[in-house]
Short mmCIF file of C-alpha atoms and ligand atoms in Angstrom, two decimals:
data_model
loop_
_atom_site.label_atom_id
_atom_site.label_comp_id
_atom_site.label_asym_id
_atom_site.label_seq_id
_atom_site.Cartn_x
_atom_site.Cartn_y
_atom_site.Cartn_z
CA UNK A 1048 72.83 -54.48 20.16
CA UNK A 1049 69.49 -54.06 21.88
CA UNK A 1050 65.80 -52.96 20.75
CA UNK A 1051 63.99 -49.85 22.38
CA UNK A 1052 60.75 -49.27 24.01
CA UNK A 1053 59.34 -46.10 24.33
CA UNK A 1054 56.09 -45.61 27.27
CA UNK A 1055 53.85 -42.68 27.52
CA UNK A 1056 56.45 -40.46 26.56
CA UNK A 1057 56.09 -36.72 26.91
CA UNK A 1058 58.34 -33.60 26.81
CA UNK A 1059 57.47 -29.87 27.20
CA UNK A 1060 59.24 -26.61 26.95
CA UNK A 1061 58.09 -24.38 29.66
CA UNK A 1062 54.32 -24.48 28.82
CA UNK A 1063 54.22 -26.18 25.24
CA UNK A 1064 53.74 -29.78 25.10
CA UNK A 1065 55.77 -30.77 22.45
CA UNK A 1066 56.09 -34.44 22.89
CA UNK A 1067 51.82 -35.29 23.63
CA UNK A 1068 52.34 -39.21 24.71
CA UNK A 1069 54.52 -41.39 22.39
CA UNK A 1070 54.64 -45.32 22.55
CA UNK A 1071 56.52 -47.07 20.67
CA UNK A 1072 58.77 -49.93 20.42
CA UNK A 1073 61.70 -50.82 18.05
CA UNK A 1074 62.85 -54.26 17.69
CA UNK A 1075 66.99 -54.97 17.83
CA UNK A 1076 68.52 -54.18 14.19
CA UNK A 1077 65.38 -52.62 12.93
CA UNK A 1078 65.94 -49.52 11.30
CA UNK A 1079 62.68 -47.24 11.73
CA UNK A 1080 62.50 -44.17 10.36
CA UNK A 1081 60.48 -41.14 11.80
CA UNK A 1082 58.89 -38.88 9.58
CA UNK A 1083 56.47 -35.64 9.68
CA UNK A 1084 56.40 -32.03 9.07
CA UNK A 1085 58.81 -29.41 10.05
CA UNK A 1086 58.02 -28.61 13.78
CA UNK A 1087 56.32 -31.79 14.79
CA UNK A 1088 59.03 -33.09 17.28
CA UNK A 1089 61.25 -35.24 15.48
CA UNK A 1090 64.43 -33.93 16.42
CA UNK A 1091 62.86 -33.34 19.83
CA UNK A 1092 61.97 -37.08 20.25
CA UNK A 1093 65.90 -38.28 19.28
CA UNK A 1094 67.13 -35.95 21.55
CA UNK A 1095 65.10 -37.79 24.30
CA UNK A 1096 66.50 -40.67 23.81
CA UNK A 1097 70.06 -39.47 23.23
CA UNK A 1098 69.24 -37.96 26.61
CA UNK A 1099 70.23 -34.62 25.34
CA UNK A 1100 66.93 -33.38 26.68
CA UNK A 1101 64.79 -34.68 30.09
CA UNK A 1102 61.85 -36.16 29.54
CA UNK A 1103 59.20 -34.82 31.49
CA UNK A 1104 56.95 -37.80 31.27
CA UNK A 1105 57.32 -41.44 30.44
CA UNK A 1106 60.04 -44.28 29.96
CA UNK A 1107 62.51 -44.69 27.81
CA UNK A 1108 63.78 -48.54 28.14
CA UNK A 1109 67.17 -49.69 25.85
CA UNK A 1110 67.38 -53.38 25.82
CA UNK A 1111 66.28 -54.48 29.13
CA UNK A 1112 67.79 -51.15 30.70
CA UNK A 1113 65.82 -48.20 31.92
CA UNK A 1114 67.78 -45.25 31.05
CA UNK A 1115 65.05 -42.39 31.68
CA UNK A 1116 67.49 -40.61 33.69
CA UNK A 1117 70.48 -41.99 32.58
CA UNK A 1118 73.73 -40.00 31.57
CA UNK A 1119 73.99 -39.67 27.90
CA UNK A 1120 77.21 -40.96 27.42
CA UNK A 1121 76.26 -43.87 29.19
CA UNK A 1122 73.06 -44.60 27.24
CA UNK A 1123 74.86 -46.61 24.38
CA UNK A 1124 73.64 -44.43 21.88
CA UNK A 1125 75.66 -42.51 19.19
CA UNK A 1126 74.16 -39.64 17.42
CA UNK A 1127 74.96 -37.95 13.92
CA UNK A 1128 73.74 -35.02 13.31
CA UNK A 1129 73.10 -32.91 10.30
CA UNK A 1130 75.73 -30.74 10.89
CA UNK A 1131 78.17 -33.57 11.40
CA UNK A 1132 79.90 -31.27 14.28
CA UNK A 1133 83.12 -31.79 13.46
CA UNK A 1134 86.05 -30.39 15.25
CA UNK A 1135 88.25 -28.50 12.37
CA UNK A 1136 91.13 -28.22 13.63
CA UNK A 1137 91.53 -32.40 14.19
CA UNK A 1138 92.16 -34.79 11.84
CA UNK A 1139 89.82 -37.53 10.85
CA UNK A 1140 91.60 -39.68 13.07
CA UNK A 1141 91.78 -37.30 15.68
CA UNK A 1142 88.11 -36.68 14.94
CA UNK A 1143 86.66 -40.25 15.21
CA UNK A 1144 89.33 -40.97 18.10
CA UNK A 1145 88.22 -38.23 20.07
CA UNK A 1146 84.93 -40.26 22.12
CA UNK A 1147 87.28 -42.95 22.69
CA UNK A 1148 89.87 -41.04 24.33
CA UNK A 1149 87.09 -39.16 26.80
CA UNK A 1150 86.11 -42.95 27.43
CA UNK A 1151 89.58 -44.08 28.01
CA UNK A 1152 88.92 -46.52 26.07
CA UNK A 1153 92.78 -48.61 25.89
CA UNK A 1154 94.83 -47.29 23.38
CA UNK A 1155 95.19 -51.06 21.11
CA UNK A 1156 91.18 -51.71 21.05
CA UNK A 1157 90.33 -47.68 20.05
CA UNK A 1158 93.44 -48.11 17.32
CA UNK A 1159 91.70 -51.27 15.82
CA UNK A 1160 88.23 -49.85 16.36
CA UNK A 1161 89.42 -46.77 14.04
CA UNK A 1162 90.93 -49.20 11.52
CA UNK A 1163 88.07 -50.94 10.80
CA UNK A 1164 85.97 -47.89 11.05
CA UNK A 1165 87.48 -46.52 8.56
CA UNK A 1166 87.87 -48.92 6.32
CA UNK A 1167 84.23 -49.99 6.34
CA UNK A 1168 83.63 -46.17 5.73
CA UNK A 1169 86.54 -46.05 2.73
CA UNK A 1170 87.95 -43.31 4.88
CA UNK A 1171 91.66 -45.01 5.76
CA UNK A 1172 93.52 -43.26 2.76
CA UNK A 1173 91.76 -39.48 4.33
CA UNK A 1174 92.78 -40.14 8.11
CA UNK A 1175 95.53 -37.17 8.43
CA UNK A 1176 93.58 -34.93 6.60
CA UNK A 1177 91.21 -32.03 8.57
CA UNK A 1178 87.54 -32.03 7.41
CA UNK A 1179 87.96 -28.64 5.72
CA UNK A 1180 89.94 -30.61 3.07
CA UNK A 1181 87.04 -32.97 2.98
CA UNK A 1182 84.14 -32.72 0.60
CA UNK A 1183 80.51 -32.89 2.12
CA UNK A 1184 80.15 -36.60 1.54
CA UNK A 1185 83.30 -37.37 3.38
CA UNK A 1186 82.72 -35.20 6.14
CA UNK A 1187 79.19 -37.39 6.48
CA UNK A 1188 81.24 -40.82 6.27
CA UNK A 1189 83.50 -39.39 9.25
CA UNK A 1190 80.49 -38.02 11.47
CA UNK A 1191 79.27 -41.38 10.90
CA UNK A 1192 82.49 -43.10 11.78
CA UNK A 1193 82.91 -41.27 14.82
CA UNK A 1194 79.32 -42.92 16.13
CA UNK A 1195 80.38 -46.41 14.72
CA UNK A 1196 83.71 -46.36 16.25
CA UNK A 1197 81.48 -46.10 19.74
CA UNK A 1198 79.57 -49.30 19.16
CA UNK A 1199 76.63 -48.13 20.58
CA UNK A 1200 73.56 -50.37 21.04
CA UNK A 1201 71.45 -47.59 19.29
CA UNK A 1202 71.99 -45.13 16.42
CA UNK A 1203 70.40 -41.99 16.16
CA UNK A 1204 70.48 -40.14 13.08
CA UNK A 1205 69.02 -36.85 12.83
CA UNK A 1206 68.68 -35.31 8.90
CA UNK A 1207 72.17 -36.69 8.16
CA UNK A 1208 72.04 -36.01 4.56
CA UNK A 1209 70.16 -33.03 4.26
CA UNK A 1210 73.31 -30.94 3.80
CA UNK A 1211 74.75 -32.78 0.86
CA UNK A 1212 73.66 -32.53 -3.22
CA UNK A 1213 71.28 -34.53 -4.78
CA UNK A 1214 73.55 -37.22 -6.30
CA UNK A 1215 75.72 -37.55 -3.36
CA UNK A 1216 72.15 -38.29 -0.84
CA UNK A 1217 71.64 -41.08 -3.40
CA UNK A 1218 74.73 -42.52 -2.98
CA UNK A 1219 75.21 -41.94 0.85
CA UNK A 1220 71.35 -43.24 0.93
CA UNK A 1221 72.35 -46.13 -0.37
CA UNK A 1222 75.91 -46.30 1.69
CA UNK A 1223 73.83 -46.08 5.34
CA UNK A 1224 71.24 -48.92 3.93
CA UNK A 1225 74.45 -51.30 3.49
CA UNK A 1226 75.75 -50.43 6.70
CA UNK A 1227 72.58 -51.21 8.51
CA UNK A 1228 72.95 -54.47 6.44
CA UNK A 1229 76.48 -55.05 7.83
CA UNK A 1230 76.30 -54.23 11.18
CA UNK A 1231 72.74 -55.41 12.04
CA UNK A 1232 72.76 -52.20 14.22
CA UNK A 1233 69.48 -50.65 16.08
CA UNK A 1234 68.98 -47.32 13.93
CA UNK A 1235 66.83 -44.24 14.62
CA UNK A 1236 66.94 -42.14 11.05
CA UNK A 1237 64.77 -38.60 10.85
CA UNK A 1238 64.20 -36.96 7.82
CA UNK A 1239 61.33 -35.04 6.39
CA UNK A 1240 62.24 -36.51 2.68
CA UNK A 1241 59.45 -39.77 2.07
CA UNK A 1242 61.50 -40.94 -0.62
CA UNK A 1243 64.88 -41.37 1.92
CA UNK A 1244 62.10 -42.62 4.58
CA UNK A 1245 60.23 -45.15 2.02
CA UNK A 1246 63.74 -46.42 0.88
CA UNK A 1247 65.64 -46.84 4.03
CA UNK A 1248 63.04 -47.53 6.75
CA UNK A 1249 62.04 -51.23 7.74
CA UNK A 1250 58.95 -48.86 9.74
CA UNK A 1251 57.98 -45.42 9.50
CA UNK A 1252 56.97 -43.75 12.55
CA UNK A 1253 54.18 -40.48 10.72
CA UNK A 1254 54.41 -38.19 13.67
CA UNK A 1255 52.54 -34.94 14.21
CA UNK A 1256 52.17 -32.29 16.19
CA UNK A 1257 54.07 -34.50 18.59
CA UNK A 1258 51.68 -38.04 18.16
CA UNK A 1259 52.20 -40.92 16.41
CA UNK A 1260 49.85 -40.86 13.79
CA UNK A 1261 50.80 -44.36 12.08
CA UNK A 1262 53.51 -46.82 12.09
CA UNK A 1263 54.35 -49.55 9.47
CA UNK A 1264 56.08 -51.11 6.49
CA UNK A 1265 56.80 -48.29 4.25
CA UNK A 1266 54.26 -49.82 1.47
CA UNK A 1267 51.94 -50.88 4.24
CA UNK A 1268 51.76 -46.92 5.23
CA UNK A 1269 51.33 -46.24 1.42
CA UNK A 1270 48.81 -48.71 0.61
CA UNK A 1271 46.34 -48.42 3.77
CA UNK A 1272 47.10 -44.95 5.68
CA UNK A 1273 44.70 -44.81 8.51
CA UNK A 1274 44.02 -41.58 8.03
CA UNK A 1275 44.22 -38.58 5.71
CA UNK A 1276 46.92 -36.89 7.14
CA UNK A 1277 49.11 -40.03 6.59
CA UNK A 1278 47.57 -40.32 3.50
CA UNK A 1279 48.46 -37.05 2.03
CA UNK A 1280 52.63 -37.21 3.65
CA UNK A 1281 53.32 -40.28 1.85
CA UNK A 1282 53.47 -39.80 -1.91
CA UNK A 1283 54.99 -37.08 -4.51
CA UNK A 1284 52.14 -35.58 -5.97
CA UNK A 1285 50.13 -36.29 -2.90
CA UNK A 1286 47.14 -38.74 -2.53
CA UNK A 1287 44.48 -36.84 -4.79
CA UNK A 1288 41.19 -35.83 -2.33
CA UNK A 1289 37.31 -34.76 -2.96
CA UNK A 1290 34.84 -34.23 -0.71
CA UNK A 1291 32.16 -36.12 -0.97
CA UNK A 1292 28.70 -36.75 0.04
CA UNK A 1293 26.27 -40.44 0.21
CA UNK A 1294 23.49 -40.17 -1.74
CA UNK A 1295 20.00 -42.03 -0.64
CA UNK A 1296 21.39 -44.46 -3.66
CA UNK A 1297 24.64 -44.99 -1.61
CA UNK A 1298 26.63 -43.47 -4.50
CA UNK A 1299 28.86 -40.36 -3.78
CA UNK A 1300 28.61 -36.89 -5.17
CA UNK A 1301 31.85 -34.76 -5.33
CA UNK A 1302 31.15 -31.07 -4.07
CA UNK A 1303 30.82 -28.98 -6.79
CA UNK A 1304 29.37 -31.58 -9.02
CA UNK A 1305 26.33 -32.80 -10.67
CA UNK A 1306 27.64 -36.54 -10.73
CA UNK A 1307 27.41 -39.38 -8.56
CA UNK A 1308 30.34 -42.07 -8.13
CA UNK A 1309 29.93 -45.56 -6.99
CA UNK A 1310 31.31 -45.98 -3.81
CA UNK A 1311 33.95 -48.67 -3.03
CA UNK A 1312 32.24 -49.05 0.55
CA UNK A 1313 28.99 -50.06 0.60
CA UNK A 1314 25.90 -49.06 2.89
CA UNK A 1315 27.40 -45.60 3.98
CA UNK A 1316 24.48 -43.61 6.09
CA UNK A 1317 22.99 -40.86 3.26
CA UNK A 1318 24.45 -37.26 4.22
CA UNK A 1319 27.23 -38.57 5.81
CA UNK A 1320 30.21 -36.29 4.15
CA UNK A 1321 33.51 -38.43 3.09
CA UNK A 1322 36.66 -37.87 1.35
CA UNK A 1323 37.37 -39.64 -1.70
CA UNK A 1324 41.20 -40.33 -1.77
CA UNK A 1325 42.96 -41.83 -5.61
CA UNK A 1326 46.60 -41.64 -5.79
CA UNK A 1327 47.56 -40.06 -8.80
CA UNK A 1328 49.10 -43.20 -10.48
CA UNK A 1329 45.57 -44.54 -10.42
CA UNK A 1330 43.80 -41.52 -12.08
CA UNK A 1331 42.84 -42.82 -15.63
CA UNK A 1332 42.16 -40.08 -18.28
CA UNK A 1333 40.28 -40.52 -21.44
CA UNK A 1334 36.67 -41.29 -20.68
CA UNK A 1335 34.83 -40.76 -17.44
CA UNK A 1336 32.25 -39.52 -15.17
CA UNK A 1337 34.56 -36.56 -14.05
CA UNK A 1338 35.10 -33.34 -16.16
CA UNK A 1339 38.43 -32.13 -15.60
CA UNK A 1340 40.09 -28.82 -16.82
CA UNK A 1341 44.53 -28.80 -17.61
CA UNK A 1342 46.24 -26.53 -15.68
CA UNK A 1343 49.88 -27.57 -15.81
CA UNK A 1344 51.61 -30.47 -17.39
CA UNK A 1345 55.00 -31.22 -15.50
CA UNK A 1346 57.03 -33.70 -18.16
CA UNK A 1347 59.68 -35.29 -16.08
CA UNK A 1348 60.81 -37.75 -18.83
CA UNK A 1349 60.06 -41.32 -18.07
CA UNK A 1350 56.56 -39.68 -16.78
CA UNK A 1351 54.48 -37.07 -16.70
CA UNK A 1352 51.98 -35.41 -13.93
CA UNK A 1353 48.87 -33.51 -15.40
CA UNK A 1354 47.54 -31.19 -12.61
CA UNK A 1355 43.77 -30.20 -13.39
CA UNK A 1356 41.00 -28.32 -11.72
CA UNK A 1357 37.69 -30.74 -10.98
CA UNK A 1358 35.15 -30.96 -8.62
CA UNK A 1359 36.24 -27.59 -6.55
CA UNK A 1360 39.54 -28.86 -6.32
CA UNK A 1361 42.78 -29.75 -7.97
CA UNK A 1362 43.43 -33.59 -8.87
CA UNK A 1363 46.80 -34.75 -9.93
CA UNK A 1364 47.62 -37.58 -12.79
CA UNK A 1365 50.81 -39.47 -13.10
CA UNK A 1366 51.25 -41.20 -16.33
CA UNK A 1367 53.91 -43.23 -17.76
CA UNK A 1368 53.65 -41.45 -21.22
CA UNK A 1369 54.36 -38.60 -23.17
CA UNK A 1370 51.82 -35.34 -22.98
CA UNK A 1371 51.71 -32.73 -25.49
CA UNK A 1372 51.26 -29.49 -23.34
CA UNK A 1373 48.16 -28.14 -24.47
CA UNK A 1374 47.21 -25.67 -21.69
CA UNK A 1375 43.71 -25.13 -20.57
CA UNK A 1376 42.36 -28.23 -22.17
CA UNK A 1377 39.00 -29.88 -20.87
CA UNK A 1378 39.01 -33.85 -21.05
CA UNK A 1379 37.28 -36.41 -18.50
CA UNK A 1380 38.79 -38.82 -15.97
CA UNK A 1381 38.26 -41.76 -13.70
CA UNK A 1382 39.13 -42.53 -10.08
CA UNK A 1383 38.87 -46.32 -10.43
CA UNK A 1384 36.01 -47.23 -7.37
CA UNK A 1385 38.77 -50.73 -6.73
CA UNK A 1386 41.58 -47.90 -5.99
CA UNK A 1387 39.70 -45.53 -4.11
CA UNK A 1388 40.31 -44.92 -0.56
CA UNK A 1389 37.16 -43.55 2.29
CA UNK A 1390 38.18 -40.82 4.78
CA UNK A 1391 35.49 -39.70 7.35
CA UNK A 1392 35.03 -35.61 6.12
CA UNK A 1393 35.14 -34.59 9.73
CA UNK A 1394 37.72 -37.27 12.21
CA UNK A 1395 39.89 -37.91 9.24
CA UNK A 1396 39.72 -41.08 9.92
CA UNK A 1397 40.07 -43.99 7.17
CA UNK A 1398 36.71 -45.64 6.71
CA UNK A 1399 36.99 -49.66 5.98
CA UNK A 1400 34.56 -51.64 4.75
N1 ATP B 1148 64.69 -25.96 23.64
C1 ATP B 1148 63.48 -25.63 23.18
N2 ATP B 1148 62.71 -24.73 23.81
C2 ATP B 1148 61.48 -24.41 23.37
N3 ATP B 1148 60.90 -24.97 22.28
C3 ATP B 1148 61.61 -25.87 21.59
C4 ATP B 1148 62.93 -26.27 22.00
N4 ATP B 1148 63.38 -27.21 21.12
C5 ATP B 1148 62.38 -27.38 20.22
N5 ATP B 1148 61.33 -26.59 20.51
C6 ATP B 1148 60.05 -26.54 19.75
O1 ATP B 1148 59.56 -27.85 19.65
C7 ATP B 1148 58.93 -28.07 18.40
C8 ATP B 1148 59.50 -29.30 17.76
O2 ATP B 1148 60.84 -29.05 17.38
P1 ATP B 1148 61.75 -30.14 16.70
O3 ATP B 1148 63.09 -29.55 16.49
O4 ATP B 1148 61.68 -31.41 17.47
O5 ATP B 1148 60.99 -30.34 15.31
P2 ATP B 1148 61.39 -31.22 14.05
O6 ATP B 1148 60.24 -32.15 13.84
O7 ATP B 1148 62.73 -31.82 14.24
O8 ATP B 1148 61.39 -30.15 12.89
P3 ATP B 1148 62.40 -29.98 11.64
O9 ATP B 1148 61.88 -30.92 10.57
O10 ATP B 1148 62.18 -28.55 11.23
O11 ATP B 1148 63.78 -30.28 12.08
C9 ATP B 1148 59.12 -26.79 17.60
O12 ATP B 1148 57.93 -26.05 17.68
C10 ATP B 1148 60.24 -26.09 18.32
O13 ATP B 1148 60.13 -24.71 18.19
MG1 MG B 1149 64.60 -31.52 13.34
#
């Protein structure tokens, strides 16, 4: 097993840049997941370092190796796709054997490699079947064996459970987090759903637009987002934002309002314009300086969200109670100054104190 270090890494297609300069590095066994928007490169970037795709700028270093221009197959990484790619008319056997044939690897060591392949995978009692008598979560386990039976240094997974039902992403979820466990493997994961990235990932990687935009601890990137386009990705309702400008007091007045909040940073320069960012969690309801207007109550059991019109915008509240749905009423909130985040209005950029 071996780390990864990625320098000044860039890839275009004809003239789009779609990788603009990535650095990174991944320490051996770390799982890191890489997250962003449809589009931004994520795919792109794993097929870079599969070497499925030249780079057309930049280093890509596994272990101590430089492998910029090396051979796929002779990277040491193993990819799974989305699509698992299965070959239908092999067996499972046939189908996680397969690499190790092309490899010539000896026929004893790929045998026991299979075994215990499958076994870790609960596939041994499926091995003669074909994937079409396979259900969706099986064909995932055998995709999966096929890369472990390779014992590559890295694994790459691109959206590998973004074909299968909600239950069975759960389970399989929770099925790739014990096999990270167990084998103490080097994994690359990509997936545009934060709840797979905030439970799987030892980092997130936020990219856009082909950038790194942060990198941390799941609840690091959660808790202090450098910016408001991390800030808004991570979180279901989003991070709730207002416009704001400093007053000569130093307080803040939301656009579209008469009222001035304290501001959790002090000395801000008056007419400087800032975003005021309060997870929904932390929106209090009741009394407060903010008047708020119901437009729909979402009751999801063990809570409920209350989206509301204020301040020219909409502001989401998650609360761990009942709601009787009274449409359209008016009532008054709170954005707790202590839980309130600062975004410069026109970088983006987090403001700390
Ligand atoms: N071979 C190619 N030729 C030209 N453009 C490409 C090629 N492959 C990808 N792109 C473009 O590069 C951009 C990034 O694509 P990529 O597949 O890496 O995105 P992604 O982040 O994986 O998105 P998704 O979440 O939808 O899978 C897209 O705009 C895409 O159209
Ligand atoms: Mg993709």
């Amino acid at each position: 097993m071996s780390g990864l270090r990625l320098t000044g890494l860039r890839k275009a297609f004809g003239p789009t840049e779609i990788i603009t300069g990535v650095d990174l590095e991944i320490a051996d066994g770390e799982l890191v997941v890489f997250v962003g928007p449809s589009g931004c490169g994520k795919s792109t970037l794993l097929r870079l370092i599969a070497g499925l795709e030249s780079v057309s700028a930049g280093e890509i270093l596994i272990g101590e190796r430089d492998v910029t221009r090396v051979d796929p197959a002779r990277r040491g990484v193993a990819m799974v796709f989305q699509s698992y790619a299965l070959f239908p008319h092999m067996t499972v056997r046939q189908n996680m054997g397969f690499g190790m044939r092309v490899n010539r690897v000896p026929k004893a060591e790929a045998a026991e490699r299979l075994e215990k392949a499958a076994a870790l995978l609960q596939l041994t009692e499926l091995l003669d079947r074909k994937p079409a008598q396979l259900s969706g979560g099986q064909r995932q386990r055998v995709a999966i064996g096929r890369a472990i039976v390779r014992d590559p240094q890295v694994f790459l997974f691109d959206e590998p459970l973004s074909n299968l039902d909600a239950e069975l992403r759960v389970q399989m979820r929770a099925e790739l987090s014990a096999l990270h466990a167990r084998l103490g493997a080097t994994m690359i994961y990509v997936t545009h759903d934060q709840v797979e990235a905030m439970t799987l990932a030892d980092r997130i990687v936020v990219l856009r637009a082909g950038r790194v935009e942060q990198v941390g601890a799941p609840l690091h990137l959660y808790d202090d987002p450098d910016n408001l386009f991390v800030a808004g990705f991570l979180g279901s309702p989003r991070m709730n934002f207002l416009t704001a400008e400093v007053q000569a007091s130093g307080r803040l007045r939301p656009e579209g309002t008469e009222v001035d909040l304290p501001s959790p940073i002090p000395n801000l320069r008056p007419g400087r314009r800032v975003v005021i960012g309060c997870r929904p969690e932390n929106v209090e309801l009741g009394d407060g300086p903010l008047e708020a207007k119901v437009r729909t109550v979402e009751q999801l059991g063990n809570s409920t969200f209350v989206h509301m019109d204020c301040a020219n915008t909409t502001i989401a509240a998650e609360l761990h109670q009942r709601w009787g749905t009274q449409g359209d009423a008016t009532l008054r909130l709170t954005l707790p100054t202590a839980k309130t985040q600062l975004f410069d209005a026109e970088t983006s950029l987090r403001i700390r104190g």
